[in-house]
Amino acid sequence: MNTFRVLEIKKTVFSGNDERAKKLRNDLEQRGVFLLNVMSSPGSGKTTTLVRTILSMKEQFNIGVMEADVDSDVDASTIAATGVKVIQLHTGGMCHLDAEMTREGLENFDIQGLDLVFLENVGNLICTAEYDTGAARSIMILSVPEGDDKPLKYPVMFQKVDAILVNKIDALPLFDFNLDRFKKHIGALNPRAVIFPISAKTGEGMEAWISWLTNEVTSWKTIHTNQ
Amino acid sequence: MNTFRVLEIKKTVFSGNDERAKKLRNDLEQRGVFLLNVMSSPGSGKTTTLVRTILSMKEQFNIGVMEADVDSDVDASTIAATGVKVIQLHTGGMCHLDAEMTREGLENFDIQGLDLVFLENVGNLICTAEYDTGAARSIMILSVPEGDDKPLKYPVMFQKVDAILVNKIDALPLFDFNLDRFKKHIGALNPRAVIFPISAKTGEGMEAWISWLTNEVTSWKTIHTNQ
């Protein structure tokens, strides 16, 4: 008998963030700035995916990127090379951004004239999922080498996002990642989420994702502004 | 000019944990229980690595495993199949274990008679690194697909560990991971850390890691107990 005990340890209680997130979302709607919260584990390919996405979309939209990291500036340098406006947020050991931190970032960024701001959240599947940042939409990137069981282990993340990019599909032959099994997990947790298998390295599948995002931004703008 | 601004956001302050961790470490020394804190990102192969390690070491040591997860029991089931004693800790949204939570887990686990307890920490490179759990040693597993730049982005993690397992080296041909560059980053951050390139899938490199750990446990036992 291979049994084990389950022990529940204390739970953190959050308060006030939801209200602040709602307020920020309303403010951004009035200013016509579509904020996209991008979450993932470390090393899932957030930055590479963003670079490809930005290069495809920057003719159509005025884009800004807020890079949130505990400490370094590595990704901001990479993103800045695309020519769009970038700000690096250092969270000083915090593993997430909440709505207030996001607002602080945006206020220091000067978003006037921007259509679309990517918030590259801290690399983390837990804390980031627990705080509404005030973004119009949230997405997460899971890479094939991480395994198709991640929705079982980090359900909150997978429940909260509007779209899931399954990155590094060029590595599928090497890893035991079953896309059908993954879709089944997501179907149970969050049936409204759209799933895009992509390879940010080779470009495979990027078109469908970019077309989805373009549609989201455009229809959001139609609803919230006079454009 | 691809420049960007850097904005520092508020820092969390911890207090009291270091003392509690020291006390727990002393208690475990007196009881002869070697606690190994195992950290990594989600999907780096912690559980697969542990299974192989346990199967190689379980004849020589009485082993227990504490599985810490936000919510699920997936890994505990896998580990339990090796036949060693397992407990699942649910952190209820918390992204790390501190010394008090670790003690609570150990007290509910009944460690009497165990030589070696693996603490499979929550999948996360940030919060887990910030709290001393009271373990005798800490290690982290980084997998090749995550990239060799991770020490630059998560320096605290790489600074604090005694050993680093670079997992999934069977996937090296497919990813831009330069082992020499990685070793250089570690040399700058934490020159005393031992690095073991391994593939928990194929077994490559496992022998060196297991031999290191066996030595660490044996010499620790010689110092702290009468064995």
mmCIF file with all atom_site columns, N, CA and C in Angstrom, chain A residues 119-144:
data_model
loop_
_atom_site.group_PDB
_atom_site.id
_atom_site.type_symbol
_atom_site.label_atom_id
_atom_site.label_alt_id
_atom_site.label_comp_id
_atom_site.label_asym_id
_atom_site.label_entity_id
_atom_site.label_seq_id
_atom_site.pdbx_PDB_ins_code
_atom_site.Cartn_x
_atom_site.Cartn_y
_atom_site.Cartn_z
_atom_site.occupancy
_atom_site.B_iso_or_equiv
_atom_site.pdbx_formal_charge
_atom_site.auth_seq_id
_atom_site.auth_comp_id
_atom_site.auth_asym_id
_atom_site.auth_atom_id
_atom_site.pdbx_PDB_model_num
ATOM 1  N N  . LEU A 1 119 ? 2.257  43.258 -20.320 1.00 0.00 ? 119 LEU A N  1
ATOM 2  C CA . LEU A 1 119 ? 2.871  43.178 -18.994 1.00 0.00 ? 119 LEU A CA 1
ATOM 3  C C  . LEU A 1 119 ? 3.502  41.790 -18.882 1.00 0.00 ? 119 LEU A C  1
ATOM 4  N N  . GLU A 1 120 ? 4.819  41.719 -19.019 1.00 0.00 ? 120 GLU A N  1
ATOM 5  C CA . GLU A 1 120 ? 5.483  40.418 -18.848 1.00 0.00 ? 120 GLU A CA 1
ATOM 6  C C  . GLU A 1 120 ? 5.670  40.225 -17.349 1.00 0.00 ? 120 GLU A C  1
ATOM 7  N N  . ASN A 1 121 ? 4.794  39.436 -16.772 1.00 0.00 ? 121 ASN A N  1
ATOM 8  C CA . ASN A 1 121 ? 4.769  39.247 -15.328 1.00 0.00 ? 121 ASN A CA 1
ATOM 9  C C  . ASN A 1 121 ? 5.987  38.437 -14.851 1.00 0.00 ? 121 ASN A C  1
ATOM 10 N N  . VAL A 1 122 ? 6.184  38.350 -13.545 1.00 0.00 ? 122 VAL A N  1
ATOM 11 C CA . VAL A 1 122 ? 7.300  37.602 -12.979 1.00 0.00 ? 122 VAL A CA 1
ATOM 12 C C  . VAL A 1 122 ? 7.157  36.111 -13.347 1.00 0.00 ? 122 VAL A C  1
ATOM 13 N N  . GLY A 1 123 ? 8.254  35.437 -13.596 1.00 0.00 ? 123 GLY A N  1
ATOM 14 C CA . GLY A 1 123 ? 8.225  34.031 -14.009 1.00 0.00 ? 123 GLY A CA 1
ATOM 15 C C  . GLY A 1 123 ? 7.822  33.121 -12.866 1.00 0.00 ? 123 GLY A C  1
ATOM 16 N N  . ASN A 1 124 ? 6.562  32.646 -12.903 1.00 0.00 ? 124 ASN A N  1
ATOM 17 C CA . ASN A 1 124 ? 6.008  32.037 -11.711 1.00 0.00 ? 124 ASN A CA 1
ATOM 18 C C  . ASN A 1 124 ? 4.580  31.606 -11.997 1.00 0.00 ? 124 ASN A C  1
ATOM 19 N N  . LEU A 1 125 ? 4.194  30.390 -11.617 1.00 0.00 ? 125 LEU A N  1
ATOM 20 C CA . LEU A 1 125 ? 2.818  29.930 -11.895 1.00 0.00 ? 125 LEU A CA 1
ATOM 21 C C  . LEU A 1 125 ? 1.877  30.096 -10.700 1.00 0.00 ? 125 LEU A C  1
ATOM 22 N N  . ILE A 1 126 ? 2.396  30.568 -9.581  1.00 0.00 ? 126 ILE A N  1
ATOM 23 C CA . ILE A 1 126 ? 1.568  30.580 -8.375  1.00 0.00 ? 126 ILE A CA 1
ATOM 24 C C  . ILE A 1 126 ? 1.093  31.986 -8.020  1.00 0.00 ? 126 ILE A C  1
ATOM 25 N N  . CYS A 1 127 ? 2.023  32.819 -7.529  1.00 0.00 ? 127 CYS A N  1
ATOM 26 C CA . CYS A 1 127 ? 1.633  34.137 -7.010  1.00 0.00 ? 127 CYS A CA 1
ATOM 27 C C  . CYS A 1 127 ? 1.006  35.003 -8.094  1.00 0.00 ? 127 CYS A C  1
ATOM 28 N N  . THR A 1 128 ? 1.572  34.933 -9.298  1.00 0.00 ? 128 THR A N  1
ATOM 29 C CA . THR A 1 128 ? 1.064  35.796 -10.372 1.00 0.00 ? 128 THR A CA 1
ATOM 30 C C  . THR A 1 128 ? -0.414 35.525 -10.639 1.00 0.00 ? 128 THR A C  1
ATOM 31 N N  . ALA A 1 129 ? -0.812 34.252 -10.517 1.00 0.00 ? 129 ALA A N  1
ATOM 32 C CA . ALA A 1 129 ? -2.198 33.879 -10.816 1.00 0.00 ? 129 ALA A CA 1
ATOM 33 C C  . ALA A 1 129 ? -3.170 34.371 -9.749  1.00 0.00 ? 129 ALA A C  1
ATOM 34 N N  . GLU A 1 130 ? -2.638 34.675 -8.576  1.00 0.00 ? 130 GLU A N  1
ATOM 35 C CA . GLU A 1 130 ? -3.516 35.001 -7.453  1.00 0.00 ? 130 GLU A CA 1
ATOM 36 C C  . GLU A 1 130 ? -3.911 36.473 -7.387  1.00 0.00 ? 130 GLU A C  1
ATOM 37 N N  . TYR A 1 131 ? -3.267 37.299 -8.211  1.00 0.00 ? 131 TYR A N  1
ATOM 38 C CA . TYR A 1 131 ? -3.554 38.726 -8.158  1.00 0.00 ? 131 TYR A CA 1
ATOM 39 C C  . TYR A 1 131 ? -4.063 39.230 -9.504  1.00 0.00 ? 131 TYR A C  1
ATOM 40 N N  . ASP A 1 132 ? -5.250 39.823 -9.483  1.00 0.00 ? 132 ASP A N  1
ATOM 41 C CA . ASP A 1 132 ? -5.763 40.499 -10.670 1.00 0.00 ? 132 ASP A CA 1
ATOM 42 C C  . ASP A 1 132 ? -4.936 41.770 -10.850 1.00 0.00 ? 132 ASP A C  1
ATOM 43 N N  . THR A 1 133 ? -4.316 41.912 -12.006 1.00 0.00 ? 133 THR A N  1
ATOM 44 C CA . THR A 1 133 ? -3.463 43.086 -12.244 1.00 0.00 ? 133 THR A CA 1
ATOM 45 C C  . THR A 1 133 ? -4.249 44.268 -12.795 1.00 0.00 ? 133 THR A C  1
ATOM 46 N N  . GLY A 1 134 ? -5.503 44.022 -13.184 1.00 0.00 ? 134 GLY A N  1
ATOM 47 C CA . GLY A 1 134 ? -6.278 45.070 -13.834 1.00 0.00 ? 134 GLY A CA 1
ATOM 48 C C  . GLY A 1 134 ? -6.189 45.002 -15.351 1.00 0.00 ? 134 GLY A C  1
ATOM 49 N N  . ALA A 1 135 ? -5.534 43.961 -15.863 1.00 0.00 ? 135 ALA A N  1
ATOM 50 C CA . ALA A 1 135 ? -5.376 43.825 -17.320 1.00 0.00 ? 135 ALA A CA 1
ATOM 51 C C  . ALA A 1 135 ? -6.710 43.524 -17.988 1.00 0.00 ? 135 ALA A C  1
ATOM 52 N N  . ALA A 1 136 ? -6.831 43.901 -19.274 1.00 0.00 ? 136 ALA A N  1
ATOM 53 C CA . ALA A 1 136 ? -8.026 43.600 -20.059 1.00 0.00 ? 136 ALA A CA 1
ATOM 54 C C  . ALA A 1 136 ? -8.146 42.092 -20.288 1.00 0.00 ? 136 ALA A C  1
ATOM 55 N N  . ARG A 1 137 ? -7.002 41.461 -20.580 1.00 0.00 ? 137 ARG A N  1
ATOM 56 C CA . ARG A 1 137 ? -6.951 40.019 -20.777 1.00 0.00 ? 137 ARG A CA 1
ATOM 57 C C  . ARG A 1 137 ? -5.695 39.468 -20.118 1.00 0.00 ? 137 ARG A C  1
ATOM 58 N N  . SER A 1 138 ? -5.749 38.177 -19.740 1.00 0.00 ? 138 SER A N  1
ATOM 59 C CA . SER A 1 138 ? -4.567 37.500 -19.210 1.00 0.00 ? 138 SER A CA 1
ATOM 60 C C  . SER A 1 138 ? -4.307 36.245 -20.031 1.00 0.00 ? 138 SER A C  1
ATOM 61 N N  . ILE A 1 139 ? -3.041 35.997 -20.302 1.00 0.00 ? 139 ILE A N  1
ATOM 62 C CA . ILE A 1 139 ? -2.693 34.753 -20.980 1.00 0.00 ? 139 ILE A CA 1
ATOM 63 C C  . ILE A 1 139 ? -1.548 34.085 -20.224 1.00 0.00 ? 139 ILE A C  1
ATOM 64 N N  . MET A 1 140 ? -1.329 32.803 -20.493 1.00 0.00 ? 140 MET A N  1
ATOM 65 C CA . MET A 1 140 ? -0.154 32.156 -19.916 1.00 0.00 ? 140 MET A CA 1
ATOM 66 C C  . MET A 1 140 ? 0.511  31.316 -20.993 1.00 0.00 ? 140 MET A C  1
ATOM 67 N N  . ILE A 1 141 ? 1.806  31.160 -20.831 1.00 0.00 ? 141 ILE A N  1
ATOM 68 C CA . ILE A 1 141 ? 2.583  30.347 -21.758 1.00 0.00 ? 141 ILE A CA 1
ATOM 69 C C  . ILE A 1 141 ? 3.104  29.139 -20.994 1.00 0.00 ? 141 ILE A C  1
ATOM 70 N N  . LEU A 1 142 ? 2.772  27.959 -21.499 1.00 0.00 ? 142 LEU A N  1
ATOM 71 C CA . LEU A 1 142 ? 3.336  26.730 -20.930 1.00 0.00 ? 142 LEU A CA 1
ATOM 72 C C  . LEU A 1 142 ? 4.203  26.116 -22.007 1.00 0.00 ? 142 LEU A C  1
ATOM 73 N N  . SER A 1 143 ? 5.413  25.704 -21.659 1.00 0.00 ? 143 SER A N  1
ATOM 74 C CA . SER A 1 143 ? 6.264  25.101 -22.685 1.00 0.00 ? 143 SER A CA 1
ATOM 75 C C  . SER A 1 143 ? 6.214  23.582 -22.562 1.00 0.00 ? 143 SER A C  1
ATOM 76 N N  . VAL A 1 144 ? 6.339  22.930 -23.716 1.00 0.00 ? 144 VAL A N  1
ATOM 77 C CA . VAL A 1 144 ? 6.244  21.472 -23.804 1.00 0.00 ? 144 VAL A CA 1
ATOM 78 C C  . VAL A 1 144 ? 7.119  20.738 -22.771 1.00 0.00 ? 144 VAL A C  1
#
